[in-house]
XYZ file of N, CA and C in Angstrom:
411
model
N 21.070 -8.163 -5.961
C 20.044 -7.282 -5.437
C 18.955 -7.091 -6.492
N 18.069 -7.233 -6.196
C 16.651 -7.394 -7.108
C 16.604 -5.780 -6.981
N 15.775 -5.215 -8.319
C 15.037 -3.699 -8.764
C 13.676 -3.737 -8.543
N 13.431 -2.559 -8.303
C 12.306 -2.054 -7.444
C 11.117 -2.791 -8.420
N 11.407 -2.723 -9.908
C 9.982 -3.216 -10.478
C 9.750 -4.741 -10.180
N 11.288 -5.376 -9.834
C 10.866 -6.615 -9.572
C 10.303 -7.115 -8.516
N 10.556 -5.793 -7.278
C 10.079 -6.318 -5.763
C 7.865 -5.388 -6.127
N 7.872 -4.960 -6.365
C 7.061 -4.060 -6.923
C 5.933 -5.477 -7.657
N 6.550 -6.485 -8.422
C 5.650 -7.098 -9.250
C 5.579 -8.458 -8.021
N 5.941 -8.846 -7.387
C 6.257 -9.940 -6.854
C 5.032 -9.617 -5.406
N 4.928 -7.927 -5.005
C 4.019 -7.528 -3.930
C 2.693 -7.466 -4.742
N 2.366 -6.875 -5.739
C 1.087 -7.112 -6.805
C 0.735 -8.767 -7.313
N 1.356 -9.437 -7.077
C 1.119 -11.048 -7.621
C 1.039 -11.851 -6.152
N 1.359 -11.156 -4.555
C 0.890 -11.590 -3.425
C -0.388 -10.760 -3.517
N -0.535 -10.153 -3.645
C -1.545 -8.917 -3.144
C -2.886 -9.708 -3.922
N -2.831 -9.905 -5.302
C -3.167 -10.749 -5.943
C -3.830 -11.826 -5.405
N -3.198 -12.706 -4.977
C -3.239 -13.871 -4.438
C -4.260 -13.877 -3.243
N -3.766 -13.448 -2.218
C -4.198 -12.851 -0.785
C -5.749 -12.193 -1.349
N -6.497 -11.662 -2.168
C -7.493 -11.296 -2.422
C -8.826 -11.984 -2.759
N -7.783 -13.113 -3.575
C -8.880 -14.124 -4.328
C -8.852 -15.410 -3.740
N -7.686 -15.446 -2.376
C -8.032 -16.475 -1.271
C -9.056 -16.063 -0.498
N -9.232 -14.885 -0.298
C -10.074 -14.151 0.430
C -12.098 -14.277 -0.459
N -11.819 -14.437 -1.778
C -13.119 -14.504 -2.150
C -13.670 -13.749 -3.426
N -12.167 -12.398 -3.254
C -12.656 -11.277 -4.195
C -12.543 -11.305 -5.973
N -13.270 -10.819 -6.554
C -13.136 -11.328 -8.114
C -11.533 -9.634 -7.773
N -10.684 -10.016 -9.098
C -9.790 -9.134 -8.833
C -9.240 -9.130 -10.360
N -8.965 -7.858 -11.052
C -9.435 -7.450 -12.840
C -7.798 -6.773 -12.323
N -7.201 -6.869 -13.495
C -5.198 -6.486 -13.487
C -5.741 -5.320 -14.806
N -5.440 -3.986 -14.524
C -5.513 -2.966 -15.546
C -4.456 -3.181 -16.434
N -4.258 -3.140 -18.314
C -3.767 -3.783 -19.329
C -2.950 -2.790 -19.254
N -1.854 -3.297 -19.365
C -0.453 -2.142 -19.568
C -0.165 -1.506 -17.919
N 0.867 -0.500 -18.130
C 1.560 0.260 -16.724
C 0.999 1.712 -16.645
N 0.183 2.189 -17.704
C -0.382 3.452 -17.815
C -1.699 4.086 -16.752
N -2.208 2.755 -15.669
C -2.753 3.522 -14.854
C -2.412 3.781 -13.830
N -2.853 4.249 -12.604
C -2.699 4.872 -11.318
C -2.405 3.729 -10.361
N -3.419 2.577 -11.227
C -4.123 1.500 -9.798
C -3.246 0.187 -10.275
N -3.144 -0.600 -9.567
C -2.546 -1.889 -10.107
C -3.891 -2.657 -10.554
N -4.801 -2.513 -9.005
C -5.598 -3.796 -9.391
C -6.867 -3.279 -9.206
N -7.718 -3.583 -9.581
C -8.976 -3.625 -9.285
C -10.566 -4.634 -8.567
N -10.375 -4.292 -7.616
C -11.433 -4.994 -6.424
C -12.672 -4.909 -7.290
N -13.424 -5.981 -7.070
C -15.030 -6.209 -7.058
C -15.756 -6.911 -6.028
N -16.182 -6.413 -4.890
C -16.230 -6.688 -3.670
C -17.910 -7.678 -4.104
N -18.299 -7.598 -5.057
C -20.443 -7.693 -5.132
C -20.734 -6.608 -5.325
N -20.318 -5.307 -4.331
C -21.448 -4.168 -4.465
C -20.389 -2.833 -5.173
N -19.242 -2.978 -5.244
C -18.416 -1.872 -5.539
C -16.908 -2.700 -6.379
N -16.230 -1.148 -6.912
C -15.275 -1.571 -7.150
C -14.535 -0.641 -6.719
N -12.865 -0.960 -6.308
C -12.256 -0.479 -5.490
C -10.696 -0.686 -6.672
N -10.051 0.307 -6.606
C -8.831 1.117 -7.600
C -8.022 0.874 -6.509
N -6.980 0.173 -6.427
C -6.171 -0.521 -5.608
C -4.238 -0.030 -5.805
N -3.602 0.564 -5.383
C -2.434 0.696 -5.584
C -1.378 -0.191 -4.735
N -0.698 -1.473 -5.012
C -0.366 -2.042 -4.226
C 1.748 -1.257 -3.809
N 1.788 -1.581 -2.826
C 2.586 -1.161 -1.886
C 3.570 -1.948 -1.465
N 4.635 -2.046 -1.073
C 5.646 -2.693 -0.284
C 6.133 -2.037 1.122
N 6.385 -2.522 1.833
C 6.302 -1.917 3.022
C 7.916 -2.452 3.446
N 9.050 -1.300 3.990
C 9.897 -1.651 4.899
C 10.149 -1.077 5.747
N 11.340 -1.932 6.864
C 11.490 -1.667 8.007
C 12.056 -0.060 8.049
N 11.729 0.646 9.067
C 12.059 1.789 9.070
C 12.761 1.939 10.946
N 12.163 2.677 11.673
C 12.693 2.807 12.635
C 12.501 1.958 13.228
N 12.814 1.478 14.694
C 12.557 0.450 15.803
C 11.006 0.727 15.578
N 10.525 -0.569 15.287
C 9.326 -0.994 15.621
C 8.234 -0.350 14.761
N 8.573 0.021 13.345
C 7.872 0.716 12.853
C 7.831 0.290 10.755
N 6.920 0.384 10.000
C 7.377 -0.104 8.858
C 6.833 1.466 7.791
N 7.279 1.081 6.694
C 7.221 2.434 5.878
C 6.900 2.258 4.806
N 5.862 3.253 4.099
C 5.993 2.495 2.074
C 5.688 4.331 1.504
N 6.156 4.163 0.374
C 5.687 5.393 -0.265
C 4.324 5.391 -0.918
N 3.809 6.805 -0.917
C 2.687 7.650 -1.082
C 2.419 8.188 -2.652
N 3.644 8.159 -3.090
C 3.581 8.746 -4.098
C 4.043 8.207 -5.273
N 4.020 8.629 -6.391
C 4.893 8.006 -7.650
C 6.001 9.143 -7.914
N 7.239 8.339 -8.342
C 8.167 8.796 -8.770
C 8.885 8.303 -9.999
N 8.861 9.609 -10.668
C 9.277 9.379 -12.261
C 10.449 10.047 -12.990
N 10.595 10.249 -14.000
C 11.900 10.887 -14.077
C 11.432 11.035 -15.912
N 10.724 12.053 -16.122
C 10.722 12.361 -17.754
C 11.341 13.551 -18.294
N 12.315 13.314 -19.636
C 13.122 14.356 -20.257
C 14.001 15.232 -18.852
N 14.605 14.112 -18.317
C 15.298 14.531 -17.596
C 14.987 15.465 -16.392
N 13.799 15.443 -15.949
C 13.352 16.014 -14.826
C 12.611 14.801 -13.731
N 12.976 15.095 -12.596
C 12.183 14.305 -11.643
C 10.567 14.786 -11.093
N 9.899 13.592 -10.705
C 8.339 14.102 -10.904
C 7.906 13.502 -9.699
N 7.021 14.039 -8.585
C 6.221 13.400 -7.849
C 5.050 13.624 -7.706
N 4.037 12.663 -7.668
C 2.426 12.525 -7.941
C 2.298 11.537 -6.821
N 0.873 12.098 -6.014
C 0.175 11.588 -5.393
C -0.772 10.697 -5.739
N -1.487 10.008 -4.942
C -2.255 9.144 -5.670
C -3.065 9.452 -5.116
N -3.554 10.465 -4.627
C -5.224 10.927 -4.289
C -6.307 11.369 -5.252
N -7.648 10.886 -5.138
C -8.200 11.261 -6.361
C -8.107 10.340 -7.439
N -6.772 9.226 -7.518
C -6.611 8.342 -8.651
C -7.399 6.611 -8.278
N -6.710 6.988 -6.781
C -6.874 5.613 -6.023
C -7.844 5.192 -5.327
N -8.434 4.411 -4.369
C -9.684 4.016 -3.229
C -8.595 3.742 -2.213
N -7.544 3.150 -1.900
C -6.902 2.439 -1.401
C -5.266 1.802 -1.506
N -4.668 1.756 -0.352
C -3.372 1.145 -1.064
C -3.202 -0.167 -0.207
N -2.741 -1.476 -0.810
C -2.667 -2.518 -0.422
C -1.245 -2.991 0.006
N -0.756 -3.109 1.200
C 0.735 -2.862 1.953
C 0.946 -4.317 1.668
N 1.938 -4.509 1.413
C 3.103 -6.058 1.566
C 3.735 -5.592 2.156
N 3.815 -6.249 3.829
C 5.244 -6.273 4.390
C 5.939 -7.428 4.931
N 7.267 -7.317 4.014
C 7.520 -8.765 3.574
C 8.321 -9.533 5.252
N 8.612 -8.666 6.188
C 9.075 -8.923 7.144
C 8.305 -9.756 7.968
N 7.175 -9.620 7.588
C 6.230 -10.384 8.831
C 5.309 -11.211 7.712
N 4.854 -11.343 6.423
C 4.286 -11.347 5.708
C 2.392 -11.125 5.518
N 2.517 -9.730 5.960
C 1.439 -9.154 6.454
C 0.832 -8.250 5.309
N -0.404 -7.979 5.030
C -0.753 -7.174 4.188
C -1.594 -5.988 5.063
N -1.606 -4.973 4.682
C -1.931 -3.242 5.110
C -3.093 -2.692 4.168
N -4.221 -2.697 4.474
C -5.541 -1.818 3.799
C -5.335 -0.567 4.353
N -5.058 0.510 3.575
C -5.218 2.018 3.651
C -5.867 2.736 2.766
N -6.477 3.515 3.379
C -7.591 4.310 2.335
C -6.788 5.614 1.924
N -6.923 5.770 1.205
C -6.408 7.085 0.448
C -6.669 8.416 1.514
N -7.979 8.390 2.236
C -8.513 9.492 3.022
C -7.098 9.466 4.358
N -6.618 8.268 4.870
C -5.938 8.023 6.134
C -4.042 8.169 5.521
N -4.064 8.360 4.037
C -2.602 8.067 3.606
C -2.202 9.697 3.596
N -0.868 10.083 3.399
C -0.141 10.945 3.989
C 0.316 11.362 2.525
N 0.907 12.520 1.899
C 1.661 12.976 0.598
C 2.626 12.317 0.274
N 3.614 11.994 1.017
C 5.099 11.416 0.741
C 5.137 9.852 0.761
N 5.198 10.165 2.400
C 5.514 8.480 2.966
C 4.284 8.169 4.233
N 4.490 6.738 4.611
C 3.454 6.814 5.468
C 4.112 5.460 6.140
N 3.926 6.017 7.929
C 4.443 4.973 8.854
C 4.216 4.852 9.578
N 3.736 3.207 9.520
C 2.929 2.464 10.547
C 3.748 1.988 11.689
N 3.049 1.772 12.912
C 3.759 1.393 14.132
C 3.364 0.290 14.775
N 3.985 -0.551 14.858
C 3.951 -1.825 15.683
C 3.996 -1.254 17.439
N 4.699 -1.129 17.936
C 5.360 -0.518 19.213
C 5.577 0.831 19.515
N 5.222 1.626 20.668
C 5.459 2.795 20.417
C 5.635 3.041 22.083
N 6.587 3.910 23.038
C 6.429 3.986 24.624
C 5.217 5.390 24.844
N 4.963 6.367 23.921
C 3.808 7.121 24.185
C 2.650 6.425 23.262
N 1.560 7.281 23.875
C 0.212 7.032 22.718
C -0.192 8.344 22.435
N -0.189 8.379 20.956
C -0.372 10.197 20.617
C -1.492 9.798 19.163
N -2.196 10.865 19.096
C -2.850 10.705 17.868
C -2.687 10.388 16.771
N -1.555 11.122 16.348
C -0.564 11.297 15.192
C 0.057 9.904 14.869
N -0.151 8.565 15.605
C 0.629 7.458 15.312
C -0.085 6.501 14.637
N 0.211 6.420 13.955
C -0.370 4.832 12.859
C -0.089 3.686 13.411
N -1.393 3.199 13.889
C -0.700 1.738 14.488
C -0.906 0.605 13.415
N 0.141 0.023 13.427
C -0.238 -0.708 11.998
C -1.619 -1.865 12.273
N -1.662 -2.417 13.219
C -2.835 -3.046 13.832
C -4.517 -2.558 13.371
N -4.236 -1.170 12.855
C -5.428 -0.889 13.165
C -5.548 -0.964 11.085
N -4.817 -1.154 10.636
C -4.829 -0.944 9.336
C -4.838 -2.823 8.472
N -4.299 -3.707 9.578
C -4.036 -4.761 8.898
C -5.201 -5.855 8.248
N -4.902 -6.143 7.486
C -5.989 -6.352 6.253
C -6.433 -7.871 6.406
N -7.705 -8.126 7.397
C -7.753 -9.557 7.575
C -9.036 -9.818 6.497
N -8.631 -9.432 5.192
C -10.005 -10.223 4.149
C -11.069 -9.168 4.523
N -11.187 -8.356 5.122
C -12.752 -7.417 5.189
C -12.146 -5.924 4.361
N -13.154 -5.493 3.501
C -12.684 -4.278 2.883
C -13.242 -3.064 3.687
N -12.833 -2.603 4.407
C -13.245 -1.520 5.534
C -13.788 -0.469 5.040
């Protein structure tokens, strides 16, 4: 069973990839000390990128966390990434699909997107509407 930093580096080195097939110049922040993994240069902007892994969660639905979780001098820590980030960039390795979310549309904890759903309610993330075909929204 692979560790989270290894599934973690393997979604940042697709995410990677998938960007600069796409066209985008893309700058890796030096060391683990920032917020963002990667950094976008679209021509006109730059965009603070937190990349993501995404899994299966309920029928028809996928999931990634919101937040960072740490564990210093023996206490557990959770931080949002609002304010740090522009965006979080989803790997979901089930379909091998990538997820553009803006920090404004992401949730405190967790956040879950929906493929399938038998109502239509506001409150539902369709992952469709988030999936990342090369345009930075």
């Amino acid at each position: 069973m692979r560790n989270s930093k290894a599934i973690g580096d393997e979604t940042e080195s697709r995410a990677l990839s998938e960007l600069i097939r796409y066209g985008y110049s893309v700058s890796i922040p030096f060391g683990d000390n920032d917020r963002y993994d990667l950094v976008i240069d679209d021509g006109d902007e730059l965009y603070r990128i937190q990349c993501k892994t995404g899994w299966p969660n309920k029928d028809e639905t996928l999931r990634f966390n919101t937040h960072s979780q740490t564990t210093k001098n023996g206490s557990y820590h959770e931080r949002t990434y609002h304010g740090d980030i522009d965006a979080f960039l989803v790997y979901y390795p089930e379909t091998e699909t990538f997820y553009w979310i803006d920090t404004a549309d992401a949730t405190e904890q967790k956040m879950e997107l929906r493929f399938e759903s038998e109502i239509d309610h506001p409150s539902i993330n369709w992952a469709r509407e988030y999936e990342f075909d090369g345009t930075i929204p």
